[in-house]
Amino acid sequence: MDFEPSERARGYLERVDAFIDGRVAPAEARFEQQRRELAAAGTPHAVPGVLEELKAEARARGLWNLFLPHSTDPAHGLSVLDYAPLAERAGWYPQLAPEAMNCSAPDTGNMELLDLFATDAQRERWLDPLLRGEIRSAFAMTEPDVASSDASNIGTSVRIEGDEVVVNGRKWWTTGALDPRTAFYIVMGVSDPEADRSRRHSFVIVPADAPGVTVVRDLSYYGYTDQNGHGEVRFADVRVPLANLIGEPGAGFAMAQARLGPGRIHHCMRAIGMAERGISLMKERAGERVTFGRPLASQGVVGEWIANARITVEQLRLLVLKTAWLIDRHGASAARTEISAIKVAVPRGVCRILDDAVQLYGGAGVSGDTPLALLWATARAMRIADGPDEVHLRSIARSELASA
């Protein structure tokens, strides 16, 4: 296996580093201030102006849609392996950098899904505006009434009636549902309850303003409210044209795997960047803080935290790069076990690193004075999002036992 980035990827990394260091990092404080002002005005999900400024500059610099390897347009993406260091760098500022470059979830997964399976009409109506960053989207899969970690449990109905699809059900943790730019949902539901478990589900595009779509509430995680929001959404007799069905009826389960695999590795790439920022902050604190007459850096336990963090990050990065290499050469299905492995290992390892960083900062670490608390909460939530640890461990165990 060769993890050496291509010449093209090295060029992109230099440009991404320059953009993040020169524009994103200095904008972080403005972004947070604008979000506070919008929340105080009663519009917590309105778009901070600084984010739109960064998007315009990233696009002008050609740092746009770098995640999308399937497209025939070379301006849209790199291989998964070449994208890895770029996504990692963006993970230093997870609220700003990915979206600034039009590389943030859930749009990335939805763009990949549409890029692979959409009709020409669907591409023109929904995918092209997403690729241009003119709209945003949401992905409605998880449900509050069933264990959605087993996708076959999903009960939302997407019933085909003549030339229409009728959607009924309740979803939650629908990221982007509160964002005023969100123009449509991709909804997973049961189209044929009598079919085999893997052929019951379909994906359908539902416009956000369709009659019968109601955003019930926003969901916070560990007390944090994202600008995009994580909505509970009710679909009550929502009727959309049959032309909004993505792919063939019953193909939803297979398409979900095609969407979630790359999405999971992107999350893990960014999480490694979060860990690297945590390590950077740990080293900064260790060098400037004094306790009991000595710098924190001279305390043995602090050195162990930093050393263990470096070991962990190097291990996790290698596993992520191996997974990216496999996806590039053999597809996401061939890397299923590795995708499950990184989805377990990376959030766990990153949580440990960030927890030690919080401990090193003491009271400042659990406050909003540093990004550590938010980074930790984001990493901890990853252990549930896109499938909890236990589901991925079960998948890995079944693969291991089948080869025994």
Short mmCIF file of C-alpha atoms in Angstrom, two decimals:
data_model
loop_
_atom_site.label_atom_id
_atom_site.label_comp_id
_atom_site.label_asym_id
_atom_site.label_seq_id
_atom_site.Cartn_x
_atom_site.Cartn_y
_atom_site.Cartn_z
CA MET A 1 0.00 0.00 0.00
CA ASP A 2 1.25 3.45 -0.91
CA PHE A 3 -0.20 6.36 1.06
CA GLU A 4 1.97 9.01 -0.56
CA PRO A 5 -0.27 11.87 -1.73
CA SER A 6 -0.27 12.58 -5.44
CA GLU A 7 1.36 15.69 -6.83
CA ARG A 8 -2.09 17.19 -7.34
CA ALA A 9 -3.04 16.43 -3.74
CA ARG A 10 0.14 18.05 -2.41
CA GLY A 11 -0.68 21.19 -4.33
CA TYR A 12 -4.18 21.24 -2.92
CA LEU A 13 -2.87 20.70 0.61
CA GLU A 14 -0.60 23.72 0.36
CA ARG A 15 -3.55 25.83 -0.80
CA VAL A 16 -5.88 24.45 1.88
CA ASP A 17 -3.28 25.12 4.58
CA ALA A 18 -2.89 28.70 3.35
CA PHE A 19 -6.66 29.23 3.29
CA ILE A 20 -7.26 27.76 6.73
CA ASP A 21 -4.32 29.48 8.42
CA GLY A 22 -4.83 32.79 6.68
CA ARG A 23 -8.62 33.08 6.53
CA VAL A 24 -10.49 30.42 8.51
CA ALA A 25 -8.53 30.53 11.77
CA PRO A 26 -8.78 34.33 12.11
CA ALA A 27 -12.51 34.15 11.28
CA GLU A 28 -13.40 31.70 14.07
CA ALA A 29 -13.96 34.38 16.71
CA ARG A 30 -16.12 36.43 14.31
CA PHE A 31 -18.19 33.35 13.48
CA GLU A 32 -18.84 32.64 17.16
CA GLN A 33 -19.72 36.28 17.86
CA GLN A 34 -22.12 36.42 14.92
CA ARG A 35 -23.77 33.18 16.05
CA ARG A 36 -24.27 34.64 19.53
CA GLU A 37 -25.81 37.77 18.05
CA LEU A 38 -28.14 35.76 15.81
CA ALA A 39 -29.20 33.56 18.73
CA ALA A 40 -29.90 36.66 20.85
CA ALA A 41 -32.06 37.98 18.02
CA GLY A 42 -34.10 34.76 18.06
CA THR A 43 -32.61 33.35 14.84
CA PRO A 44 -30.03 30.77 16.02
CA HIS A 45 -30.02 28.99 12.65
CA ALA A 46 -29.54 32.03 10.45
CA VAL A 47 -26.32 32.00 8.44
CA PRO A 48 -23.44 34.09 9.86
CA GLY A 49 -22.15 36.48 7.24
CA VAL A 50 -18.54 35.45 7.74
CA LEU A 51 -19.38 31.94 6.56
CA GLU A 52 -20.66 33.21 3.23
CA GLU A 53 -17.52 35.33 2.89
CA LEU A 54 -15.34 32.27 3.40
CA LYS A 55 -17.36 30.24 0.89
CA ALA A 56 -16.91 32.89 -1.77
CA GLU A 57 -13.18 33.04 -1.17
CA ALA A 58 -12.73 29.25 -1.11
CA ARG A 59 -14.56 28.93 -4.41
CA ALA A 60 -12.47 31.71 -5.93
CA ARG A 61 -9.34 29.83 -4.81
CA GLY A 62 -10.56 26.59 -6.39
CA LEU A 63 -10.99 24.87 -3.02
CA TRP A 64 -14.46 23.56 -3.75
CA ASN A 65 -16.16 20.12 -3.72
CA LEU A 66 -12.83 18.39 -3.24
CA PHE A 67 -14.46 15.33 -1.63
CA LEU A 68 -16.33 14.05 -4.69
CA PRO A 69 -14.28 11.37 -6.46
CA HIS A 70 -17.01 9.92 -8.70
CA SER A 71 -17.68 13.00 -10.79
CA THR A 72 -16.40 13.19 -14.34
CA ASP A 73 -15.62 16.87 -13.74
CA PRO A 74 -12.03 16.95 -12.41
CA ALA A 75 -12.73 20.25 -10.65
CA HIS A 76 -15.10 18.47 -8.31
CA GLY A 77 -12.85 16.06 -6.50
CA LEU A 78 -9.83 13.97 -5.65
CA SER A 79 -9.46 10.31 -4.78
CA VAL A 80 -10.54 9.38 -1.25
CA LEU A 81 -6.87 8.87 -0.30
CA ASP A 82 -5.85 12.25 -1.67
CA TYR A 83 -8.78 13.93 0.04
CA ALA A 84 -7.80 12.55 3.47
CA PRO A 85 -5.18 15.15 4.48
CA LEU A 86 -7.43 17.96 3.23
CA ALA A 87 -10.37 16.76 5.31
CA GLU A 88 -8.06 16.31 8.30
CA ARG A 89 -6.91 19.89 8.01
CA ALA A 90 -10.50 21.11 7.77
CA GLY A 91 -11.23 19.19 10.98
CA TRP A 92 -9.23 21.74 12.96
CA TYR A 93 -12.21 24.08 12.49
CA PRO A 94 -15.14 21.69 11.98
CA GLN A 95 -17.85 24.36 12.14
CA LEU A 96 -16.23 26.57 9.51
CA ALA A 97 -13.70 24.97 7.19
CA PRO A 98 -15.68 22.04 5.73
CA GLU A 99 -18.69 24.16 4.81
CA ALA A 100 -16.50 26.99 3.53
CA MET A 101 -15.17 24.54 0.92
CA ASN A 102 -18.61 22.97 0.27
CA CYS A 103 -17.37 19.77 1.86
CA SER A 104 -19.64 19.44 4.91
CA ALA A 105 -22.19 16.84 5.93
CA PRO A 106 -24.94 16.07 5.17
CA ASP A 107 -24.49 17.73 1.78
CA THR A 108 -21.40 15.66 0.97
CA GLY A 109 -23.24 12.38 1.40
CA ASN A 110 -26.29 13.64 -0.46
CA MET A 111 -24.15 14.93 -3.33
CA GLU A 112 -22.39 11.57 -3.58
CA LEU A 113 -25.73 9.76 -3.56
CA LEU A 114 -27.15 11.99 -6.27
CA ASP A 115 -23.92 11.91 -8.26
CA LEU A 116 -24.13 8.11 -8.34
CA PHE A 117 -27.86 7.51 -8.78
CA ALA A 118 -29.75 10.67 -9.80
CA THR A 119 -31.53 11.09 -13.13
CA ASP A 120 -30.54 13.96 -15.39
CA ALA A 121 -33.58 15.94 -14.23
CA GLN A 122 -32.74 15.32 -10.56
CA ARG A 123 -29.15 16.38 -11.12
CA GLU A 124 -30.22 19.63 -12.74
CA ARG A 125 -32.89 20.45 -10.13
CA TRP A 126 -31.12 19.35 -6.93
CA LEU A 127 -27.50 18.26 -7.39
CA ASP A 128 -26.17 21.15 -9.46
CA PRO A 129 -27.32 23.86 -6.98
CA LEU A 130 -25.76 21.82 -4.16
CA LEU A 131 -22.49 21.60 -6.05
CA ARG A 132 -22.59 25.36 -6.54
CA GLY A 133 -23.27 25.91 -2.83
CA GLU A 134 -26.49 27.80 -3.55
CA ILE A 135 -28.68 25.57 -1.37
CA ARG A 136 -28.28 23.02 1.39
CA SER A 137 -29.94 19.66 2.00
CA ALA A 138 -30.85 17.23 4.76
CA PHE A 139 -30.81 13.45 5.11
CA ALA A 140 -33.79 11.91 6.90
CA MET A 141 -33.11 8.34 7.97
CA THR A 142 -33.05 8.01 11.78
CA GLU A 143 -36.38 7.66 13.58
CA PRO A 144 -37.31 8.22 17.24
CA ASP A 145 -39.69 5.27 17.52
CA VAL A 146 -37.40 2.45 16.40
CA ALA A 147 -33.77 1.36 16.80
CA SER A 148 -32.54 2.97 13.61
CA SER A 149 -29.09 1.43 14.06
CA ASP A 150 -30.80 -1.47 12.26
CA ALA A 151 -31.95 0.27 9.08
CA SER A 152 -34.45 -2.50 8.36
CA ASN A 153 -36.45 -1.23 11.37
CA ILE A 154 -37.23 2.08 9.68
CA GLY A 155 -40.98 2.52 9.47
CA THR A 156 -41.59 5.73 7.53
CA SER A 157 -43.79 4.95 4.55
CA VAL A 158 -42.89 6.09 1.03
CA ARG A 159 -45.90 4.58 -0.72
CA ILE A 160 -46.03 4.73 -4.51
CA GLU A 161 -49.48 5.77 -5.79
CA GLY A 162 -49.59 6.08 -9.54
CA ASP A 163 -47.33 8.95 -10.56
CA GLU A 164 -46.82 10.13 -6.97
CA VAL A 165 -44.98 9.06 -3.82
CA VAL A 166 -46.80 9.62 -0.52
CA VAL A 167 -44.56 10.03 2.52
CA ASN A 168 -45.73 9.48 6.10
CA GLY A 169 -43.50 9.18 9.15
CA ARG A 170 -41.39 10.88 11.77
CA LYS A 171 -37.62 11.39 11.62
CA TRP A 172 -35.12 12.94 13.98
CA TRP A 173 -31.47 13.93 14.07
CA THR A 174 -32.08 15.23 10.57
CA THR A 175 -29.03 17.46 10.25
CA GLY A 176 -29.72 20.66 8.35
CA ALA A 177 -33.46 20.67 8.95
CA LEU A 178 -33.33 24.08 10.68
CA ASP A 179 -31.03 25.75 8.16
CA PRO A 180 -32.98 28.34 6.12
CA ARG A 181 -30.96 27.35 3.03
CA THR A 182 -32.13 23.72 3.14
CA ALA A 183 -34.16 23.15 -0.01
CA PHE A 184 -34.85 19.42 0.19
CA TYR A 185 -34.67 16.24 2.22
CA ILE A 186 -33.56 12.84 1.04
CA VAL A 187 -35.96 10.57 2.93
CA MET A 188 -35.50 6.84 3.48
CA GLY A 189 -38.69 4.87 3.96
CA VAL A 190 -40.53 1.63 3.28
CA SER A 191 -41.89 1.37 -0.24
CA ASP A 192 -42.75 -2.36 -0.15
CA PRO A 193 -43.32 -3.85 3.34
CA GLU A 194 -43.77 -7.36 1.88
CA ALA A 195 -40.41 -7.47 0.12
CA ASP A 196 -37.21 -9.01 1.43
CA ARG A 197 -35.74 -6.95 4.29
CA SER A 198 -33.02 -5.56 2.04
CA ARG A 199 -35.49 -4.61 -0.71
CA ARG A 200 -38.20 -2.81 1.29
CA HIS A 201 -36.76 0.67 1.35
CA SER A 202 -36.47 3.49 -1.14
CA PHE A 203 -35.05 7.01 -1.20
CA VAL A 204 -37.18 9.94 -2.26
CA ILE A 205 -36.44 13.65 -2.63
CA VAL A 206 -38.88 15.77 -0.65
CA PRO A 207 -38.80 19.57 -1.07
CA ALA A 208 -38.47 21.31 2.29
CA ASP A 209 -41.50 23.46 1.55
CA ALA A 210 -43.74 20.58 0.47
CA PRO A 211 -47.18 20.59 2.17
CA GLY A 212 -47.18 18.22 5.13
CA VAL A 213 -43.50 18.71 6.07
CA THR A 214 -43.19 20.06 9.61
CA VAL A 215 -40.00 20.68 11.57
CA VAL A 216 -41.18 19.85 15.08
CA ARG A 217 -38.10 20.92 17.03
CA ASP A 218 -34.34 21.21 17.07
CA LEU A 219 -32.21 18.76 19.03
CA SER A 220 -29.11 19.86 20.88
CA TYR A 221 -26.17 17.58 21.66
CA TYR A 222 -24.51 18.00 25.03
CA GLY A 223 -26.21 21.39 25.15
CA TYR A 224 -24.75 22.61 21.85
CA THR A 225 -26.95 23.97 19.05
CA ASP A 226 -25.50 23.73 15.57
CA GLN A 227 -26.22 26.45 13.05
CA ASN A 228 -27.67 23.84 10.67
CA GLY A 229 -29.75 22.23 13.41
CA HIS A 230 -30.62 18.58 14.04
CA GLY A 231 -34.35 18.45 13.50
CA GLU A 232 -37.22 16.24 14.43
CA VAL A 233 -39.32 16.31 11.28
CA ARG A 234 -42.85 15.05 10.65
CA PHE A 235 -44.00 14.00 7.18
CA ALA A 236 -47.79 13.85 7.01
CA ASP A 237 -49.31 12.75 3.68
CA VAL A 238 -46.55 14.52 1.79
CA ARG A 239 -47.05 14.02 -1.94
CA VAL A 240 -44.19 14.38 -4.40
CA PRO A 241 -43.85 13.31 -8.04
CA LEU A 242 -42.73 9.75 -8.72
CA ALA A 243 -39.84 11.36 -10.58
CA ASN A 244 -38.45 12.33 -7.15
CA LEU A 245 -37.71 8.67 -6.36
CA ILE A 246 -33.95 8.07 -6.45
CA GLY A 247 -33.02 4.93 -8.35
CA GLU A 248 -35.30 1.92 -8.47
CA PRO A 249 -37.97 1.17 -5.85
CA GLY A 250 -36.48 -1.07 -3.16
CA ALA A 251 -32.89 -0.01 -3.80
CA GLY A 252 -32.71 2.26 -0.76
CA PHE A 253 -30.83 -0.11 1.52
CA ALA A 254 -28.05 -0.66 -1.00
CA MET A 255 -27.85 3.04 -1.76
CA ALA A 256 -27.66 3.82 1.95
CA GLN A 257 -24.52 1.71 2.21
CA ALA A 258 -23.02 3.53 -0.79
CA ARG A 259 -23.77 6.86 0.90
CA LEU A 260 -22.78 6.07 4.47
CA GLY A 261 -19.42 4.43 3.73
CA PRO A 262 -17.68 7.51 2.30
CA GLY A 263 -19.54 9.73 4.78
CA ARG A 264 -18.14 7.75 7.70
CA ILE A 265 -14.56 8.00 6.50
CA HIS A 266 -14.94 11.75 5.95
CA HIS A 267 -16.10 12.13 9.56
CA CYS A 268 -13.08 10.15 10.73
CA MET A 269 -10.66 12.22 8.64
CA ARG A 270 -12.01 15.44 10.13
CA ALA A 271 -11.94 13.95 13.63
CA ILE A 272 -8.20 13.32 13.32
CA GLY A 273 -7.85 17.03 12.57
CA MET A 274 -9.83 17.76 15.73
CA ALA A 275 -7.39 15.60 17.68
CA GLU A 276 -4.41 17.37 16.14
CA ARG A 277 -5.83 20.69 17.25
CA GLY A 278 -6.32 19.23 20.72
CA ILE A 279 -2.66 18.17 20.81
CA SER A 280 -1.58 21.62 19.64
CA LEU A 281 -3.56 23.23 22.45
CA MET A 282 -2.14 20.76 24.97
CA LYS A 283 1.43 21.64 23.99
CA GLU A 284 0.63 25.33 24.16
CA ARG A 285 -0.87 24.99 27.65
CA ALA A 286 1.95 22.77 28.90
CA GLY A 287 4.53 25.33 27.87
CA GLU A 288 2.92 28.41 29.37
CA ARG A 289 1.17 27.23 32.56
CA VAL A 290 2.96 26.82 35.90
CA THR A 291 1.77 24.71 38.84
CA PHE A 292 3.60 24.07 42.10
CA GLY A 293 6.49 26.17 40.85
CA ARG A 294 7.07 24.14 37.68
CA PRO A 295 5.76 24.31 34.08
CA LEU A 296 3.06 21.79 33.32
CA ALA A 297 5.36 20.37 30.65
CA SER A 298 7.67 19.14 33.39
CA GLN A 299 4.89 17.14 35.07
CA GLY A 300 5.24 13.49 34.13
CA VAL A 301 1.55 12.86 33.63
CA VAL A 302 1.28 15.75 31.18
CA GLY A 303 4.10 14.32 29.09
CA GLU A 304 2.32 10.96 29.07
CA TRP A 305 -0.91 12.55 27.87
CA ILE A 306 0.86 14.25 24.99
CA ALA A 307 2.92 11.19 24.07
CA ASN A 308 -0.10 8.89 24.15
CA ALA A 309 -2.05 11.38 22.05
CA ARG A 310 0.65 11.37 19.38
CA ILE A 311 0.78 7.57 19.33
CA THR A 312 -2.99 7.33 19.06
CA VAL A 313 -3.26 9.85 16.22
CA GLU A 314 -0.55 8.14 14.17
CA GLN A 315 -2.27 4.77 14.57
CA LEU A 316 -5.68 6.14 13.67
CA ARG A 317 -4.39 8.02 10.65
CA LEU A 318 -2.77 4.89 9.22
CA LEU A 319 -5.99 2.91 9.57
CA VAL A 320 -7.98 5.71 7.91
CA LEU A 321 -5.49 5.93 5.04
CA LYS A 322 -5.63 2.17 4.54
CA THR A 323 -9.41 2.38 4.38
CA ALA A 324 -9.25 5.22 1.86
CA TRP A 325 -6.78 3.23 -0.25
CA LEU A 326 -9.15 0.25 -0.27
CA ILE A 327 -12.17 2.38 -1.22
CA ASP A 328 -10.26 3.93 -4.12
CA ARG A 329 -9.22 0.56 -5.51
CA HIS A 330 -12.07 -1.78 -4.66
CA GLY A 331 -15.05 0.33 -3.62
CA ALA A 332 -16.72 0.96 -0.27
CA SER A 333 -18.23 -2.53 -0.10
CA ALA A 334 -14.76 -4.12 -0.17
CA ALA A 335 -13.69 -1.85 2.69
CA ARG A 336 -16.76 -2.51 4.82
CA THR A 337 -14.82 -4.00 7.73
CA GLU A 338 -12.23 -1.24 7.70
CA ILE A 339 -14.96 1.44 7.57
CA SER A 340 -16.55 -0.12 10.64
CA ALA A 341 -13.15 -0.30 12.34
CA ILE A 342 -12.33 3.38 11.86
CA LYS A 343 -15.85 4.38 12.84
CA VAL A 344 -15.23 2.74 16.23
CA ALA A 345 -11.54 3.47 16.73
CA VAL A 346 -11.33 7.09 15.62
CA PRO A 347 -14.07 8.66 17.78
CA ARG A 348 -12.92 6.62 20.78
CA GLY A 349 -9.30 7.65 20.37
CA VAL A 350 -10.11 11.28 19.64
CA CYS A 351 -12.40 11.45 22.67
CA ARG A 352 -9.55 10.24 24.89
CA ILE A 353 -7.16 12.83 23.49
CA LEU A 354 -9.63 15.68 23.87
CA ASP A 355 -10.60 14.53 27.35
CA ASP A 356 -6.96 14.74 28.43
CA ALA A 357 -6.72 18.16 26.80
CA VAL A 358 -9.79 19.32 28.74
CA GLN A 359 -8.21 18.01 31.94
CA LEU A 360 -5.00 19.91 31.19
CA TYR A 361 -6.93 23.16 30.79
CA GLY A 362 -9.01 22.62 33.92
CA GLY A 363 -11.92 25.05 34.23
CA ALA A 364 -11.07 26.67 30.91
CA GLY A 365 -11.35 23.28 29.23
CA VAL A 366 -15.00 22.77 30.12
CA SER A 367 -15.94 26.36 29.30
CA GLY A 368 -16.45 28.09 26.00
CA ASP A 369 -13.12 29.90 26.35
CA THR A 370 -11.41 27.17 24.33
CA PRO A 371 -12.79 24.98 21.52
CA LEU A 372 -12.05 21.80 23.50
CA ALA A 373 -15.50 21.24 25.02
CA LEU A 374 -17.22 21.56 21.64
CA LEU A 375 -14.63 19.35 19.96
CA TRP A 376 -15.08 16.70 22.66
CA ALA A 377 -18.88 16.82 22.38
CA THR A 378 -18.62 16.48 18.60
CA ALA A 379 -16.29 13.47 18.87
CA ARG A 380 -18.47 11.84 21.52
CA ALA A 381 -21.59 12.24 19.41
CA MET A 382 -19.75 10.50 16.55
CA ARG A 383 -19.81 7.29 18.59
CA ILE A 384 -23.58 7.22 17.97
CA ALA A 385 -24.02 9.03 14.66
CA ASP A 386 -23.83 6.92 11.47
CA GLY A 387 -24.24 3.76 13.54
CA PRO A 388 -23.25 3.27 17.20
CA ASP A 389 -20.02 1.53 18.14
CA GLU A 390 -21.84 -1.69 18.99
CA VAL A 391 -23.30 -2.08 15.49
CA HIS A 392 -19.89 -1.68 13.89
CA LEU A 393 -18.28 -4.05 16.38
CA ARG A 394 -20.97 -6.61 15.56
CA SER A 395 -20.20 -6.23 11.86
CA ILE A 396 -16.46 -6.67 12.42
CA ALA A 397 -17.02 -9.72 14.64
CA ARG A 398 -19.26 -11.38 12.05
CA SER A 399 -16.61 -10.83 9.38
CA GLU A 400 -13.88 -12.26 11.59
CA LEU A 401 -15.92 -15.29 12.61
CA ALA A 402 -16.97 -15.99 9.02
CA SER A 403 -13.31 -16.30 8.05
CA ALA A 404 -12.39 -18.53 11.00
#
